[in-house]
Amino acid sequence: MNTKITLISKIIFVTLLACLPLSLENCSTDTVEFAQFAFNGATMGTTYHIIITGRPIDSKERSAIATSVDSVLLDFNRILSTYEDQSEISRFNRNESIHPIPASQKLLQVIKAGLDFCKASDGAFDITVAPIVNFFGFGFEPGENRFPTVDEIDSWLQLTGCDKLEVGDSVLTKSDPRITIDLSAIAKGDGADYVANFLMDKGHKNIFVEIGGEIVTHGHNKEGELWKIGIDRPTFGGAPGADLQHIIQLTDMAIASSGDYRNYREVEGKRISHTIDPRTGSPINHNLASVSIIANTCLLADGISTSVMVMGREEGLIWLENRDDVDGLLITREPDGSFKEYMTSGFKEYIFD
Ligand code: ADP
Ligand code: MG
């Protein structure tokens, strides 16, 4: 098989040069029939890659599409990025009022989704986890190079939890002035949905939108096939795409991943993950190395993948099997250094390799 691989962050997409006879009417076995326009850029402290296939797009339209996607992402970040000082979320984080604070519909929608994940996961997922994420150096403030004291952990536990925020029709209310929010666990997924919906509204039917490894697919790739996506083996320090666990194929679905092998720090000689267990106030400490979730929306896939990453393999797999809206692949790191995989029964249907 002649396989062309393009590297994209922690997930990569793969296009196969062979064309499946049954895929699309104008797709023949050895010629590429669809035009492709691929472009990329930077957003949310990471990169994005977008592919549009179908009719040929001339250079004037190409540059109009790329410019409009950039401005859609800028609008998104102006509301939701905790890394932008003047974003709506950053201003909300600094606002120490316990009275209702007016908020945009977009901010309310994403915070509501975050609180729903929190409730559904019994607090494993928690957007109020920001002070703990910041302490460990994975947030919007510089971190410490030490482990917290028991008192510090206790004080965070007073400041976290989905019951600490209330979402109204046009306002948000903090129950404690010190509550701050971290949306990093769902912003990339929601951003990928946001851009994909923008492109679909403009009439593009065959699209691949990836932001920092979270992916939305619609229609077909330029060979007229389903979109092919590579899932990395979770090796510490491994280059994206160097070693694949699986290739999956998707269309009209999204995939998001969480892992312990790309974003970690060493503190007092110990490796700590950027995923925090809000129930203990500490970075996760188990052998689940990566989770990939397939769902109808990338927001859902992103929130669920972080939730499962917090829960660990056993609790996470049972929780996933009990949901009918997502499928997942979990990879554990074994004591001898090998990897073991576990998946929901529905995930197998997406595996291509
Ligand atoms: P990635 O950024 O690798 O895609 P995730 O989607 O799992 O990974 O998001 C991890 C980020 O989410 C962390 O860097 C942190 O900012 C935030 N976070 C950490 N723990 C939690 C948690 N339990 N609930 C919600 N957000 C979290
Ligand atoms: Mg996530």
Coordinates of C-alpha atoms and ligand atoms in Angstrom, one line a residue:
M1 CA 0.0 0.0 0.0
N2 CA 1.3 3.4 -0.9
T3 CA 0.6 5.5 2.2
K4 CA 1.4 9.2 2.4
I5 CA 1.5 10.5 5.9
T6 CA 1.3 14.1 6.9
L7 CA 2.4 14.9 10.5
I8 CA 0.0 16.8 12.6
S9 CA 0.6 17.4 16.3
K10 CA -0.3 14.4 18.5
I11 CA -2.7 13.0 15.9
I12 CA -1.8 12.8 12.3
F13 CA -3.8 12.4 9.2
V14 CA -3.0 9.9 6.6
T15 CA -4.1 10.0 2.9
L16 CA -4.0 6.8 0.9
L17 CA -3.2 7.1 -2.7
A18 CA -5.4 4.1 -3.7
C19 CA -9.0 5.0 -4.4
L20 CA -11.8 2.7 -3.3
P21 CA -14.1 1.8 -6.2
L22 CA -17.2 2.3 -4.1
S23 CA -16.3 5.7 -2.6
L24 CA -17.6 8.4 -4.9
E25 CA -19.0 8.4 -8.4
N26 CA -16.2 10.4 -10.0
C27 CA -13.4 8.6 -8.2
S28 CA -11.6 6.1 -10.4
T29 CA -9.0 3.6 -9.1
D30 CA -5.8 5.3 -10.1
T31 CA -6.5 9.0 -10.6
V32 CA -7.1 11.6 -8.1
E33 CA -10.3 13.4 -9.0
F34 CA -10.8 15.9 -6.3
A35 CA -9.0 19.2 -5.9
Q36 CA -7.5 19.9 -2.5
F37 CA -6.8 23.1 -0.7
A38 CA -4.8 22.6 2.5
F39 CA -3.6 25.4 4.7
N40 CA -2.4 25.9 8.3
G41 CA -1.7 28.5 10.9
A42 CA -1.2 29.1 14.6
T43 CA -3.9 29.5 17.3
M44 CA -4.4 28.7 21.0
G45 CA -0.7 28.2 21.5
T46 CA -0.6 25.4 19.0
T47 CA -1.2 24.9 15.2
Y48 CA -4.2 24.3 13.0
H49 CA -4.4 22.4 9.7
I50 CA -7.3 22.6 7.4
I51 CA -8.1 20.6 4.2
I52 CA -10.9 21.3 1.9
T53 CA -11.5 19.0 -1.0
G54 CA -13.9 19.0 -3.9
R55 CA -14.1 21.6 -6.6
P56 CA -10.9 23.5 -7.5
I57 CA -10.5 26.7 -5.5
D58 CA -8.6 29.6 -7.2
S59 CA -5.9 31.6 -5.4
K60 CA -8.1 34.6 -4.7
E61 CA -10.8 32.4 -3.0
R62 CA -8.0 30.5 -1.2
S63 CA -6.7 33.6 0.4
A64 CA -10.2 34.8 1.3
I65 CA -10.9 31.4 3.0
A66 CA -7.6 31.4 4.9
T67 CA -8.2 35.0 6.1
S68 CA -11.7 34.4 7.2
V69 CA -10.7 31.3 9.2
D70 CA -8.0 33.3 10.9
S71 CA -10.5 35.9 11.9
V72 CA -13.0 33.3 13.1
L73 CA -10.3 31.9 15.3
L74 CA -9.3 35.4 16.6
D75 CA -13.0 36.0 17.5
F76 CA -13.1 32.7 19.3
N77 CA -9.9 33.5 21.3
R78 CA -11.1 37.0 22.2
I79 CA -13.9 35.2 24.2
L80 CA -12.3 31.9 25.4
S81 CA -8.5 32.2 25.6
T82 CA -7.1 32.3 29.1
Y83 CA -3.8 33.2 27.5
E84 CA -5.2 36.6 26.2
D85 CA -5.2 39.2 28.9
Q86 CA -8.2 41.0 27.5
S87 CA -10.3 38.0 26.5
E88 CA -13.8 37.8 28.0
I89 CA -12.7 34.7 30.1
S90 CA -9.6 36.4 31.4
R91 CA -11.7 39.4 32.5
F92 CA -14.2 37.1 34.1
N93 CA -11.3 35.3 35.9
R94 CA -10.1 38.7 37.3
N95 CA -13.6 39.8 38.3
E96 CA -14.0 39.3 42.0
S97 CA -17.7 40.0 42.2
I98 CA -20.1 37.4 43.5
H99 CA -23.0 39.2 41.8
P100 CA -24.1 38.0 38.3
I101 CA -21.6 39.0 35.6
P102 CA -22.9 39.7 32.1
A103 CA -21.5 37.1 29.6
S104 CA -21.7 36.5 25.9
Q105 CA -23.7 33.6 24.6
K106 CA -20.6 31.8 23.4
L107 CA -18.9 32.0 26.8
L108 CA -22.1 30.8 28.5
Q109 CA -22.4 27.9 26.0
V110 CA -18.8 26.6 26.6
I111 CA -19.0 27.1 30.4
K112 CA -22.3 25.3 30.4
A113 CA -20.7 22.4 28.4
G114 CA -17.8 22.3 30.9
L115 CA -20.2 22.2 33.9
D116 CA -22.2 19.4 32.1
F117 CA -18.9 17.4 31.7
C118 CA -18.2 18.0 35.4
K119 CA -21.5 16.6 36.5
A120 CA -21.4 13.7 34.1
S121 CA -17.9 12.7 35.3
D122 CA -18.7 13.2 39.0
G123 CA -16.1 16.0 39.2
A124 CA -13.2 14.2 37.3
F125 CA -13.6 17.0 34.7
D126 CA -13.7 20.4 36.2
I127 CA -13.2 23.8 34.6
T128 CA -12.6 25.4 38.0
V129 CA -9.4 23.4 38.3
A130 CA -7.4 26.5 37.1
P131 CA -5.5 27.3 40.5
I132 CA -4.1 23.7 40.6
V133 CA -3.2 23.7 36.9
N134 CA -1.5 27.1 37.4
F135 CA 0.4 25.9 40.5
F136 CA 1.9 23.0 38.6
G137 CA 2.9 25.3 35.7
F138 CA 0.5 24.1 33.0
G139 CA -1.8 27.1 33.1
F140 CA -1.9 30.8 32.3
E141 CA 0.4 31.7 35.3
P142 CA 4.0 30.6 35.9
G143 CA 4.1 27.5 38.1
E144 CA 6.0 26.4 41.1
N145 CA 8.9 23.9 41.1
R146 CA 7.8 22.0 44.2
F147 CA 4.9 19.9 45.4
P148 CA 2.1 21.7 47.3
T149 CA 1.6 21.4 51.0
V150 CA -1.5 19.7 52.4
D151 CA -2.9 23.1 53.4
E152 CA -2.5 24.4 49.9
I153 CA -4.3 21.4 48.5
D154 CA -7.1 21.9 51.0
S155 CA -7.5 25.5 50.1
W156 CA -7.8 24.6 46.3
L157 CA -10.5 22.1 47.1
Q158 CA -12.5 24.9 48.6
L159 CA -12.2 26.8 45.3
T160 CA -13.0 24.1 42.9
G161 CA -16.1 22.2 41.9
C162 CA -19.0 22.5 39.4
D163 CA -21.3 23.8 42.1
K164 CA -19.2 27.0 42.4
L165 CA -20.5 28.6 39.2
E166 CA -24.0 29.3 38.0
V167 CA -24.9 29.8 34.4
G168 CA -27.9 32.1 33.7
D169 CA -29.5 33.2 30.4
S170 CA -27.0 36.0 30.0
V171 CA -25.0 36.0 33.2
L172 CA -22.5 34.0 35.1
T173 CA -22.3 33.9 38.9
K174 CA -19.3 32.9 41.1
S175 CA -20.1 31.6 44.5
D176 CA -16.7 32.7 45.7
P177 CA -14.8 35.8 44.4
R178 CA -11.6 33.7 43.9
I179 CA -13.1 31.2 41.4
T180 CA -11.2 31.1 38.1
I181 CA -11.8 29.0 35.0
D182 CA -9.5 27.0 32.7
L183 CA -11.1 26.0 29.4
S184 CA -8.0 24.4 27.8
A185 CA -9.4 20.9 28.0
I186 CA -12.3 21.8 25.7
A187 CA -11.2 25.0 23.8
K188 CA -9.4 23.2 21.0
G189 CA -12.2 20.8 20.4
D190 CA -14.8 23.5 20.5
G191 CA -12.7 25.6 18.2
A192 CA -12.4 22.8 15.7
D193 CA -16.2 22.5 15.7
Y194 CA -16.5 26.3 15.4
V195 CA -14.3 26.5 12.3
A196 CA -15.8 23.4 10.7
N197 CA -19.3 24.8 11.1
F198 CA -18.1 28.1 9.6
L199 CA -16.7 26.3 6.5
M200 CA -19.8 24.1 6.2
D201 CA -22.0 27.2 6.3
K202 CA -20.0 28.6 3.5
G203 CA -20.9 25.5 1.4
H204 CA -17.8 23.4 1.8
K205 CA -18.9 19.8 2.3
N206 CA -15.5 17.9 2.4
I207 CA -13.4 19.2 5.2
F208 CA -10.8 18.2 7.7
V209 CA -10.2 20.7 10.5
E210 CA -7.5 20.0 13.1
I211 CA -6.5 22.2 16.0
G212 CA -3.7 20.9 18.2
G213 CA -4.6 17.3 17.5
E214 CA -8.4 17.6 17.9
I215 CA -10.1 16.8 14.6
V216 CA -13.4 17.3 12.8
T217 CA -14.1 15.5 9.5
H218 CA -16.9 15.9 7.0
G219 CA -17.3 14.4 3.6
H220 CA -14.3 12.8 1.9
N221 CA -10.6 13.3 1.3
K222 CA -9.2 14.1 -2.2
E223 CA -9.2 10.4 -3.1
G224 CA -12.9 10.3 -2.4
E225 CA -12.4 8.2 0.7
L226 CA -13.1 8.5 4.4
W227 CA -10.5 10.7 6.2
K228 CA -7.6 8.6 7.6
I229 CA -6.2 9.6 10.9
G230 CA -3.2 8.1 12.7
I231 CA -3.2 7.7 16.4
D232 CA 0.3 7.8 18.0
R233 CA 1.7 5.3 20.3
P234 CA 2.2 7.3 23.5
T235 CA 6.0 7.2 23.8
F236 CA 7.6 9.9 25.9
G237 CA 9.5 12.2 23.6
G238 CA 8.3 10.4 20.5
A239 CA 7.8 12.5 17.3
P240 CA 4.3 12.8 16.1
G241 CA 3.6 10.1 13.5
A242 CA 6.9 8.2 14.1
D243 CA 5.2 5.2 15.7
L244 CA 1.5 4.7 15.1
Q245 CA -0.8 2.6 17.3
H246 CA -3.6 2.6 14.7
I247 CA -5.0 4.3 11.6
I248 CA -8.7 5.0 11.9
Q249 CA -11.1 6.3 9.2
L250 CA -13.9 8.8 9.8
T251 CA -16.4 11.0 8.2
D252 CA -18.9 13.4 9.8
M253 CA -17.3 12.6 13.1
A254 CA -14.7 14.2 15.4
I255 CA -11.8 12.7 17.3
A256 CA -9.9 14.2 20.3
S257 CA -7.1 12.8 22.4
S258 CA -5.6 13.4 25.9
G259 CA -2.2 12.0 26.9
D260 CA 0.5 12.1 29.5
Y261 CA 3.4 11.8 27.0
R262 CA 3.7 15.3 25.4
N263 CA 2.8 17.9 28.1
Y264 CA 4.6 17.0 31.3
R265 CA 7.1 18.5 33.7
E266 CA 9.7 17.3 36.1
V267 CA 9.2 18.5 39.7
E268 CA 11.6 17.3 42.5
G269 CA 12.7 14.5 40.1
K270 CA 9.2 13.2 39.5
R271 CA 7.4 13.4 36.1
I272 CA 4.0 15.2 36.5
S273 CA 1.2 15.3 34.0
H274 CA -0.8 18.3 32.9
T275 CA -4.0 16.5 33.7
I276 CA -5.1 17.2 37.2
D277 CA -7.5 15.0 39.3
P278 CA -9.7 17.7 40.9
R279 CA -10.9 15.2 43.4
T280 CA -7.5 14.9 45.0
G281 CA -6.0 18.2 43.9
S282 CA -2.9 16.4 42.4
P283 CA -1.7 15.5 38.9
I284 CA -3.0 12.1 37.8
N285 CA -0.9 9.2 38.9
H286 CA -1.9 6.0 37.0
N287 CA -0.8 4.0 34.0
L288 CA -3.3 5.4 31.4
A289 CA -1.0 7.0 28.8
S290 CA -3.5 8.1 26.2
V291 CA -7.2 8.3 25.4
S292 CA -8.7 8.9 22.0
I293 CA -12.5 9.6 21.8
I294 CA -14.7 9.6 18.7
A295 CA -18.0 11.6 18.9
N296 CA -20.4 13.6 16.9
T297 CA -18.8 16.9 18.0
C298 CA -15.2 17.6 18.8
L299 CA -16.3 19.5 22.0
L300 CA -17.9 16.3 23.2
A301 CA -14.8 14.2 22.2
D302 CA -12.5 16.6 23.9
G303 CA -14.4 16.8 27.2
I304 CA -14.8 13.1 27.4
S305 CA -11.1 12.3 26.6
T306 CA -9.9 14.6 29.4
S307 CA -12.5 13.1 31.8
V308 CA -11.4 9.5 31.0
M309 CA -7.7 10.6 31.3
V310 CA -8.5 11.7 34.9
M311 CA -10.4 8.6 35.7
G312 CA -7.8 6.1 34.6
R313 CA -8.2 2.9 32.6
E314 CA -10.6 0.9 34.8
E315 CA -13.1 3.6 35.8
G316 CA -12.8 5.3 32.4
L317 CA -13.6 2.2 30.3
I318 CA -16.6 1.3 32.4
W319 CA -17.9 4.9 32.2
L320 CA -17.4 5.0 28.4
E321 CA -19.1 1.7 27.8
N322 CA -22.1 3.1 29.7
R323 CA -22.4 6.0 27.3
D324 CA -24.0 5.6 23.9
D325 CA -22.7 8.9 22.4
V326 CA -18.9 8.2 22.2
D327 CA -16.4 5.5 21.5
G328 CA -12.9 5.3 22.8
L329 CA -9.4 3.8 22.7
L330 CA -7.4 3.7 25.9
I331 CA -3.6 2.9 25.9
T332 CA -1.9 2.0 29.1
R333 CA 1.8 2.0 29.9
E334 CA 2.9 -1.4 31.4
P335 CA 5.7 -1.9 34.0
D336 CA 7.9 -3.5 31.4
G337 CA 7.6 -0.4 29.1
S338 CA 5.2 -2.0 26.7
F339 CA 1.7 -0.6 25.8
K340 CA -1.6 -2.3 26.2
E341 CA -4.8 -1.1 24.5
Y342 CA -8.4 -1.3 25.5
M343 CA -11.4 0.0 23.4
T344 CA -15.1 0.3 23.5
S345 CA -16.9 -2.3 21.3
G346 CA -17.9 0.5 18.8
F347 CA -14.3 1.8 18.4
K348 CA -13.2 -1.3 16.4
E349 CA -15.5 -0.2 13.5
Y350 CA -13.3 2.9 12.9
I351 CA -10.0 1.0 12.7
F352 CA -8.6 0.9 9.2
D353 CA -5.2 -0.7 9.7
Ligands
ADP1 P1 -4.5 18.3 25.5 O1 -4.2 19.7 25.8 O2 -3.2 17.4 25.5 O3 -5.4 18.1 24.3 P2 -6.6 17.9 27.3 O4 -7.7 18.2 26.3 O5 -6.9 16.7 28.2 O6 -5.2 17.7 26.7 O7 -6.5 19.2 28.2 C1 -5.6 19.3 29.3 C2 -5.7 20.7 29.9 O8 -6.9 20.9 30.5 C3 -4.6 20.9 30.9 O9 -3.4 21.5 30.4 C4 -5.3 21.9 31.9 O10 -5.2 23.2 31.4 C5 -6.7 21.5 31.8 N1 -7.1 20.4 32.8 C6 -6.3 19.6 33.6 N2 -7.0 18.8 34.3 C7 -8.3 19.1 34.1 C8 -9.5 18.5 34.6 N3 -9.5 17.5 35.5 N4 -10.6 19.0 34.1 C9 -10.7 20.1 33.2 N5 -9.5 20.6 32.7 C10 -8.4 20.1 33.1
MG2 MG -9.7 17.4 26.3

